[in-house]
Short mmCIF file of C-alpha atoms in Angstrom, two decimals:
data_model
loop_
_atom_site.label_atom_id
_atom_site.label_comp_id
_atom_site.label_asym_id
_atom_site.label_seq_id
_atom_site.Cartn_x
_atom_site.Cartn_y
_atom_site.Cartn_z
CA MET H 18 -44.00 18.10 -20.07
CA ILE H 19 -40.39 19.19 -20.26
CA VAL H 20 -40.19 21.62 -22.66
CA ARG H 21 -37.08 21.68 -24.75
CA ARG H 22 -35.56 24.86 -22.52
CA ASN H 23 -35.80 22.97 -19.66
CA PHE H 24 -34.35 20.04 -21.72
CA LEU H 25 -31.37 21.82 -22.54
CA ARG H 26 -30.79 23.03 -19.40
CA LEU H 27 -30.99 19.75 -17.75
CA ALA H 28 -28.45 17.95 -20.85
CA ALA H 29 -26.04 20.43 -19.76
CA GLY H 30 -26.13 20.20 -15.94
CA PHE H 31 -25.59 16.95 -16.46
CA LEU H 32 -23.04 17.09 -18.66
CA PHE H 33 -21.11 19.58 -16.80
CA ALA H 34 -21.79 17.41 -13.70
CA SER H 35 -20.22 14.58 -15.68
CA LEU H 36 -17.02 16.65 -17.18
CA SER H 37 -16.45 17.43 -13.75
CA THR H 38 -16.49 14.57 -11.78
CA THR H 39 -14.40 12.96 -14.58
CA SER H 40 -12.34 16.05 -14.35
CA TYR H 41 -11.70 15.68 -10.34
CA ALA H 42 -11.03 11.29 -10.65
CA VAL H 43 -8.44 12.31 -12.75
CA GLY H 44 -6.77 15.06 -12.38
CA VAL H 45 -7.19 15.80 -8.49
CA GLU H 46 -7.66 13.66 -5.81
CA PRO H 47 -5.09 10.76 -7.06
CA MET H 48 -2.70 13.82 -8.34
CA LEU H 49 -3.87 16.64 -5.31
CA ARG H 50 -5.50 15.76 -2.59
CA MET H 51 -2.71 12.86 -0.55
CA LYS H 52 -3.20 12.46 2.77
CA THR H 53 -1.45 11.61 5.74
CA VAL H 54 -4.08 9.31 7.89
CA THR H 55 -2.30 7.96 11.38
CA TYR H 56 -3.27 5.29 13.44
CA ARG H 57 -2.66 4.60 17.24
CA PRO H 58 -3.21 0.78 17.43
CA ARG H 59 -3.21 -0.80 21.17
CA LEU H 60 -2.10 -3.58 20.80
CA PRO H 61 -2.42 -6.41 22.87
CA ASN H 62 1.34 -7.81 24.79
CA TRP H 63 3.36 -5.19 23.62
CA PRO H 64 6.45 -4.69 25.35
CA ASP H 65 6.19 -1.45 27.89
CA GLY H 66 8.45 1.35 26.76
CA LEU H 67 9.44 0.56 23.24
CA ARG H 68 8.20 2.90 20.42
CA LEU H 69 8.14 2.40 17.15
CA ARG H 70 6.87 4.95 14.38
CA LEU H 71 6.44 3.56 11.07
CA VAL H 72 5.42 4.91 7.72
CA LEU H 73 3.80 3.22 4.88
CA LEU H 74 3.99 3.44 1.10
CA ALA H 75 2.29 0.81 -0.73
CA ASP H 76 1.01 0.75 -4.49
CA PHE H 77 2.62 3.60 -5.82
CA HIS H 78 1.87 1.45 -9.68
CA ALA H 79 5.03 3.80 -11.79
CA CYS H 80 3.76 5.78 -14.84
CA ASP H 81 3.79 8.90 -16.55
CA PRO H 82 1.51 11.30 -15.43
CA TRP H 83 0.04 10.24 -12.50
CA MET H 84 3.19 8.61 -10.93
CA SER H 85 6.14 10.42 -12.51
CA ALA H 86 9.80 9.94 -10.78
CA ALA H 87 9.48 13.66 -9.51
CA ARG H 88 6.11 13.24 -7.63
CA ILE H 89 8.01 9.60 -6.26
CA ALA H 90 10.76 11.50 -5.19
CA SER H 91 8.62 14.41 -3.46
CA ILE H 92 6.27 11.53 -2.04
CA ALA H 93 9.30 10.28 -0.37
CA GLU H 94 9.97 13.99 1.28
CA LYS H 95 7.31 14.17 2.81
CA ALA H 96 7.76 11.07 4.13
CA ASN H 97 11.18 11.20 5.45
CA SER H 98 9.29 14.12 7.29
CA LEU H 99 7.39 12.40 8.97
CA GLN H 100 10.46 11.07 11.43
CA GLY H 101 9.33 7.72 11.15
CA ASP H 102 11.93 5.14 13.21
CA MET H 103 10.92 2.81 9.71
CA VAL H 104 10.05 3.13 6.02
CA LEU H 105 7.88 0.04 5.02
CA LEU H 106 7.26 0.11 1.28
CA LEU H 107 4.81 -2.57 1.34
CA GLY H 108 4.69 -3.59 -2.79
CA ASP H 109 3.59 -2.67 -6.76
CA PHE H 110 6.17 -0.64 -7.46
CA LEU H 111 5.33 -0.91 -10.77
CA SER H 112 1.92 -0.23 -13.20
CA GLY H 113 1.10 -2.44 -16.31
CA MET H 114 -1.77 0.50 -16.90
CA ARG H 115 -2.39 1.08 -20.64
CA LEU H 116 -4.28 4.41 -20.35
CA CYS H 117 -0.69 6.32 -20.00
CA THR H 118 2.49 8.04 -21.55
CA GLY H 119 4.84 5.47 -20.62
CA HIS H 120 6.41 3.46 -17.62
CA VAL H 121 9.25 4.80 -15.59
CA PRO H 122 12.05 2.45 -15.35
CA PRO H 123 12.50 0.51 -12.35
CA GLU H 124 16.35 2.16 -11.98
CA ASP H 125 14.92 6.05 -11.96
CA TRP H 126 12.01 5.47 -10.28
CA ALA H 127 14.21 3.28 -7.64
CA ALA H 128 16.47 6.78 -7.41
CA ALA H 129 13.28 8.80 -6.25
CA LEU H 130 12.84 6.69 -3.78
CA SER H 131 16.76 6.69 -2.79
CA GLY H 132 16.52 9.55 -0.45
CA LEU H 133 14.32 8.10 2.02
CA SER H 134 15.96 7.03 5.27
CA ALA H 135 14.75 6.23 8.67
CA PRO H 136 16.90 5.48 12.10
CA LEU H 137 15.90 1.61 11.54
CA GLY H 138 16.36 1.67 7.81
CA VAL H 139 13.47 1.28 5.07
CA HIS H 140 12.80 -1.91 3.97
CA ALA H 141 9.81 -3.70 0.99
CA ILE H 142 7.91 -6.38 -0.28
CA LEU H 143 6.94 -7.18 -3.43
CA GLY H 144 3.36 -7.10 -4.95
CA ASN H 145 1.40 -9.18 -7.86
CA HIS H 146 1.74 -5.75 -10.51
CA ASP H 147 5.50 -6.47 -9.65
CA TRP H 148 5.38 -9.99 -11.09
CA ALA H 149 2.68 -9.34 -13.13
CA ASP H 150 4.15 -6.50 -15.18
CA ASP H 151 8.02 -7.76 -14.96
CA HIS H 152 7.84 -9.33 -18.30
CA GLU H 153 10.96 -10.79 -18.78
CA ALA H 154 10.78 -12.81 -15.48
CA MET H 155 7.28 -14.37 -16.50
CA ALA H 156 9.12 -15.57 -19.35
CA ARG H 157 11.10 -17.30 -17.22
CA GLY H 158 8.99 -18.79 -14.59
CA LYS H 159 10.89 -16.94 -11.83
CA GLY H 160 13.20 -13.95 -10.62
CA PRO H 161 14.49 -11.88 -9.48
CA LEU H 162 12.11 -9.34 -10.75
CA LEU H 163 13.01 -5.81 -12.47
CA ALA H 164 11.56 -4.24 -8.58
CA GLN H 165 13.70 -6.08 -6.49
CA ARG H 166 16.71 -5.49 -8.18
CA ALA H 167 15.91 -1.71 -8.24
CA LEU H 168 15.04 -1.42 -4.69
CA GLU H 169 18.53 -4.09 -3.70
CA GLY H 170 20.29 -1.73 -5.98
CA ILE H 171 19.32 1.74 -4.11
CA GLY H 172 20.14 -0.67 -0.39
CA VAL H 173 16.48 -1.08 -0.02
CA PRO H 174 16.24 -4.58 1.70
CA VAL H 175 13.31 -6.84 -0.07
CA TYR H 176 11.88 -8.93 2.45
CA ASP H 177 10.58 -11.96 0.54
CA ASN H 178 9.24 -14.70 2.88
CA ARG H 179 11.73 -13.69 5.31
CA ALA H 180 11.97 -12.18 9.12
CA VAL H 181 14.78 -10.10 10.83
CA SER H 182 15.32 -8.92 14.15
CA PHE H 183 15.62 -5.17 15.58
CA GLU H 184 16.62 -3.39 18.71
CA LYS H 185 14.97 0.22 20.28
CA ASP H 186 14.61 1.07 23.33
CA GLY H 187 15.96 -1.85 24.70
CA HIS H 188 13.65 -3.85 23.65
CA ARG H 189 13.32 -6.55 20.23
CA PHE H 190 11.04 -6.70 17.98
CA TRP H 191 11.11 -9.06 14.73
CA LEU H 192 9.94 -7.62 10.38
CA ALA H 193 8.66 -10.23 8.40
CA GLY H 194 7.34 -10.27 5.19
CA LEU H 195 5.65 -12.24 2.91
CA GLY H 196 5.74 -13.59 -0.96
CA ASP H 197 3.27 -12.01 -2.99
CA GLN H 198 0.38 -14.17 -2.86
CA ILE H 199 -1.31 -14.09 -5.66
CA GLY H 200 1.76 -14.61 -8.02
CA PRO H 201 0.67 -14.93 -11.52
CA LEU H 202 2.40 -17.85 -11.86
CA ARG H 203 1.66 -19.26 -8.17
CA PRO H 204 1.54 -17.78 -5.04
CA MET H 205 4.65 -17.04 -3.70
CA ASP H 206 3.84 -16.59 0.12
CA ASP H 207 5.03 -18.53 2.48
CA LEU H 208 3.97 -17.50 6.26
CA PRO H 209 4.87 -20.36 8.18
CA GLY H 210 8.30 -20.63 6.52
CA THR H 211 8.04 -16.86 7.76
CA LEU H 212 7.46 -17.40 11.28
CA ALA H 213 9.26 -20.29 12.00
CA GLN H 214 12.55 -17.35 11.43
CA VAL H 215 11.60 -16.20 14.55
CA SER H 216 13.52 -17.35 17.45
CA ASP H 217 12.16 -15.97 20.75
CA ASP H 218 9.04 -14.23 22.14
CA ALA H 219 9.93 -10.25 20.73
CA PRO H 220 6.44 -8.74 18.76
CA VAL H 221 6.56 -9.27 15.29
CA ILE H 222 5.31 -6.81 12.41
CA LEU H 223 4.30 -8.64 9.56
CA MET H 224 4.11 -7.10 5.66
CA ALA H 225 2.27 -8.67 3.47
CA HIS H 226 1.08 -7.23 0.09
CA GLU H 227 -2.73 -8.56 0.05
CA PRO H 228 -5.01 -8.82 3.12
CA ASP H 229 -5.81 -11.42 2.46
CA ILE H 230 -3.70 -13.66 4.27
CA PHE H 231 -5.44 -11.78 7.59
CA PRO H 232 -8.19 -14.32 8.92
CA GLY H 233 -4.94 -17.49 8.76
CA VAL H 234 -2.16 -15.04 10.52
CA PRO H 235 -1.40 -16.46 13.97
CA ALA H 236 -2.28 -14.16 17.51
CA ARG H 237 1.67 -14.35 17.70
CA VAL H 238 1.71 -11.86 15.25
CA ALA H 239 1.19 -8.15 16.70
CA ILE H 240 0.10 -6.36 13.38
CA THR H 241 0.00 -7.02 9.98
CA LEU H 242 0.32 -3.66 7.76
CA SER H 243 -1.11 -4.15 3.92
CA GLY H 244 -1.99 -2.02 0.74
CA HIS H 245 -2.63 -3.70 -2.87
CA THR H 246 -6.66 -2.63 -2.54
CA HIS H 247 -5.89 1.05 -3.16
CA GLY H 248 -9.26 1.73 -0.48
CA GLY H 249 -11.92 0.69 -3.84
CA GLN H 250 -9.99 2.83 -5.17
CA ILE H 251 -13.64 4.43 -6.74
CA ARG H 252 -15.58 4.68 -3.23
CA LEU H 253 -19.80 5.97 -4.66
CA PHE H 254 -21.73 6.70 -1.97
CA GLY H 255 -19.64 4.91 0.55
CA ARG H 256 -18.93 1.61 -1.78
CA SER H 257 -16.94 0.28 -4.03
CA PRO H 258 -17.74 -1.16 -7.25
CA PHE H 259 -14.49 -3.69 -7.38
CA VAL H 260 -12.46 -4.51 -4.63
CA PRO H 261 -9.64 -6.44 -5.45
CA SER H 262 -9.70 -9.02 -2.17
CA ARG H 263 -11.68 -12.09 -1.87
CA PHE H 264 -13.33 -11.24 1.29
CA GLY H 265 -14.81 -7.76 -0.17
CA SER H 266 -14.44 -4.93 1.89
CA ARG H 267 -13.79 -6.54 4.26
CA TYR H 268 -10.05 -5.31 4.54
CA ILE H 269 -10.76 -2.29 1.71
CA ARG H 270 -8.48 0.16 4.47
CA GLY H 271 -7.89 1.25 7.76
CA HIS H 272 -7.49 -0.38 11.12
CA ILE H 273 -9.27 -3.72 11.53
CA ILE H 274 -9.12 -5.74 14.63
CA GLU H 275 -10.86 -9.21 14.61
CA GLY H 276 -10.36 -11.66 17.28
CA GLY H 277 -7.92 -9.10 18.95
CA ARG H 278 -5.85 -9.19 16.39
CA HIS H 279 -4.58 -6.07 14.24
CA LEU H 280 -4.30 -5.07 10.67
CA ILE H 281 -3.60 -2.02 8.88
CA VAL H 282 -4.53 -1.36 5.43
CA SER H 283 -2.84 1.72 3.67
CA ALA H 284 -4.89 2.91 0.14
CA GLY H 285 -1.62 3.32 -1.71
CA LEU H 286 -0.50 6.18 -3.30
CA GLY H 287 -1.19 4.87 -7.52
CA MET H 288 -3.64 3.44 -9.01
CA SER H 289 -4.26 0.12 -11.80
CA GLY H 290 -6.53 -0.72 -14.58
CA ILE H 291 -8.43 2.77 -14.90
CA PRO H 292 -6.42 6.17 -14.69
CA VAL H 293 -9.05 7.32 -11.59
CA ARG H 294 -9.85 7.63 -8.21
CA PHE H 295 -13.21 8.57 -6.52
CA GLY H 296 -13.88 8.85 -3.00
CA ALA H 297 -10.17 7.12 -1.97
CA PRO H 298 -7.42 9.57 -1.93
CA PRO H 299 -4.56 8.21 -2.36
CA GLU H 300 -2.73 8.23 1.53
CA ILE H 301 1.23 8.29 3.34
CA VAL H 302 0.28 5.86 7.00
CA VAL H 303 1.65 6.50 9.88
CA VAL H 304 1.01 4.03 12.09
CA GLU H 305 2.11 5.01 16.15
CA LEU H 306 2.33 1.19 18.37
CA GLY H 307 3.32 1.82 21.94
CA GLY H 308 1.87 5.84 22.55
CA GLU H 309 -0.85 5.80 25.22
CA ALA H 310 -3.88 7.16 22.48
CA ALA H 311 -5.52 3.80 20.22
CA ALA H 312 -7.14 4.38 17.11
#
């Protein structure tokens, strides 16, 4: 039998552990535990001599106090220090989270991102929240979206089912980006139409906010880069109770290889739904292509 004193000790310990865990998940991991993760995939048919360093930033979900304009500016500064050839923004700039003190206006978070720079530029796609939380666009039933206007206002091109060619180290490659696959009005992605714009056999880097497109991506694409999942946002004992993907945890985070095709999914930076991250700290992702080591 548990005597009253022992019961109170157990209850107090349980309460302390619960409060400590909650405090960590709300105030520590999402705000103070940002890390940099580097992948060096060895891609089939990648040109010898083409070395490309990509810095990926996904899922800002701008809102106070969790992802303020000041914090976004500090993330941009950190991203610049990683010296990428390109910076790729993988969607979900807006946040519909109700448990916040206010939403950061698009012009403010865009100004915070305006300091991003890279030799081959900064490039973006949009995500499902950039549609769902843009009430004016939802009412109109069409774009342009607030996030798109904000990004283009600072000189960042938004890829909406578009492919553009680049050259580095004497080699040509393509950067392609899809429209959002979920689309609260309708799916906006057009993978066949996007790849039809590629006019030669140079490698293609594909930006797709949701990784669910990956099973349908042809081997013609060298690598697919995604966000959206937040790494599960909450992971308990190695599992996530909810992953926003019809494939569950199959594409939750990291470097995935299927049938010789490569996908990298960022756990992202912000939060949606509830202001909690546990076991899935925010991250900046670096992808090094054409190096010696694989990861």
